[in-house]
Amino acid sequence: MKAIEVKKGIYWVGAIDWNLRNFHGYLTQRGSTYNAYLIIDEKITLVDTVKASKTNEMMSRISSIIDPAKIDYIVCNHVEMDHTGALPAIMEQVPSALIIASPKGVVGLKEHFRQEWNYKAMESGTILNLGKRNLHFILTPMVHWPDNMLGYLAEDKILFSNDAFGQHLASSERFDDEYPLDIVMMEARKYYANIVLPYSKQVEKALVAAAGLDIEIIANSHGIIWRKHVKEILNAYHEWASNEIGKKALIIYDTMWNSTEKMAISIQETFEALDYKTELLSLQHNHVSDIMTRVIGAEYICLGSPTLNGRMLPSMAAFITYLSGLAPKNRKAIVFGSYGWGPKNIEDISQILEKSGFDVVAKEKIKFIPTPEALEEMTTRIKAIIQN
Ligand code: FEO
């Protein structure tokens, strides 16, 4: 397997995970890549590695340029094992290599691998000289782990951003001018919603730091590399991190005998009548990670489940666990559902949402099968709340 030149003397030596379909619960319909980069300078430097199962692919790409035993530095911008899994294998070949990471990265690497390797911790603003080039480090804690950092290669104007600006997308193409931009942007949006969303405040800080850099290329660690549309992805991150919401309502539900679905459709019609954009999303047909992508920009999140054994349906329990962990800020919620003799699930869902910071503005329940009158009463109440 060959390396691909990113800029003179700098190569992509990553791996393509064509068949990845699940990344800790995130549906990756298009697979993914683990991007590692090789810098040929007086000090041969590898920036990030790949998942352990893809070690051979990375090694063969490195070997197409140099003998891996010549590597001097290995920069670990992030400890998570999709970027460090190949570290033990490469350290066997170059046991004297110096591993560069943030202070928390060094701790994390020691806790992951329990090895007495050579480490150097870099603080924000420190510089590693590679010979003709200098790699500047900016710590970006909680984008999306405590150890995250960015590397900026000043002479080549390349930002090694690790997870930030990435997408789960496997392709033979490496650059954003070689692949349909709408797909890359959509996958970047999905990545943000499912991985980065809880850390939007920290993203804003990282964007402020990046604003002072002259960036020609964003060499991220998943998916397509940005070189033509750098401005567009930076603007998109500004928009997503700002958590702006518009007149959009998501109605997310599951149903047993279609009663909760009838409520869902009535709620959707209410929002549409008030000129909201709506999406009606059944948990039987939509993956939780695809629904999360749609949460970006939505003012209202409406969640519906019937009662099953005094609880919500398992599909709603799974979704609400995922949603409350990602905890989008500044959202209103409407909870609804049908019941037979005990509507406790409505309170259960509401409590989870409130604990996660949602403003639950309505709780609607209807016994057994909704009559037209019951639906009318419900939509009248909801309409009044939306218009308030
Ligand atoms: Fe791509 Fe947080 O690892």
PDB file of N, CA, C and O and ligand atoms in Angstrom, residues 78 80 82-83 144 163 191 222, ligand 1:
ATOM      1  N   HIS A  78      -4.173  12.475  20.462  1.00  0.00           N
ATOM      2  CA  HIS A  78      -5.364  12.002  21.188  1.00  0.00           C
ATOM      3  C   HIS A  78      -5.155  10.523  21.539  1.00  0.00           C
ATOM      4  O   HIS A  78      -4.709   9.742  20.691  1.00  0.00           O
ATOM      5  N   GLU A  80      -7.362   8.110  22.338  1.00  0.00           N
ATOM      6  CA  GLU A  80      -8.356   7.085  21.988  1.00  0.00           C
ATOM      7  C   GLU A  80      -7.759   6.103  20.971  1.00  0.00           C
ATOM      8  O   GLU A  80      -7.004   6.493  20.064  1.00  0.00           O
ATOM      9  N   ASP A  82      -8.525   4.416  18.400  1.00  0.00           N
ATOM     10  CA  ASP A  82      -8.576   4.437  16.928  1.00  0.00           C
ATOM     11  C   ASP A  82      -7.386   5.230  16.374  1.00  0.00           C
ATOM     12  O   ASP A  82      -7.092   5.146  15.181  1.00  0.00           O
ATOM     13  N   HIS A  83      -6.676   5.964  17.253  1.00  0.00           N
ATOM     14  CA  HIS A  83      -5.498   6.733  16.817  1.00  0.00           C
ATOM     15  C   HIS A  83      -4.201   6.246  17.460  1.00  0.00           C
ATOM     16  O   HIS A  83      -3.128   6.697  17.071  1.00  0.00           O
ATOM     17  N   HIS A 144     -12.538  15.812  21.983  1.00  0.00           N
ATOM     18  CA  HIS A 144     -13.608  15.503  22.900  1.00  0.00           C
ATOM     19  C   HIS A 144     -13.161  14.686  24.139  1.00  0.00           C
ATOM     20  O   HIS A 144     -14.011  14.201  24.891  1.00  0.00           O
ATOM     21  N   ASP A 163      -9.537  14.379  15.802  1.00  0.00           N
ATOM     22  CA  ASP A 163     -10.972  14.134  15.585  1.00  0.00           C
ATOM     23  C   ASP A 163     -11.706  15.362  15.034  1.00  0.00           C
ATOM     24  O   ASP A 163     -12.702  15.214  14.301  1.00  0.00           O
ATOM     25  N   TYR A 191     -20.836  13.692  12.385  1.00  0.00           N
ATOM     26  CA  TYR A 191     -19.729  13.470  13.325  1.00  0.00           C
ATOM     27  C   TYR A 191     -19.807  14.470  14.482  1.00  0.00           C
ATOM     28  O   TYR A 191     -19.661  14.118  15.658  1.00  0.00           O
ATOM     29  N   HIS A 222     -10.012  11.529  10.622  1.00  0.00           N
ATOM     30  CA  HIS A 222     -11.038  10.637  10.066  1.00  0.00           C
ATOM     31  C   HIS A 222     -11.551  11.246   8.755  1.00  0.00           C
ATOM     32  O   HIS A 222     -11.924  12.429   8.725  1.00  0.00           O
TER      33      HIS A 222
HETATM   34 FE1  FEO B   1     -11.246   9.272  16.557  1.00  0.00          FE
HETATM   35 FE2  FEO B   1     -11.769  10.251  19.805  1.00  0.00          FE
HETATM   36  O1  FEO B   1     -11.125   9.158  18.435  1.00  0.00           O
END
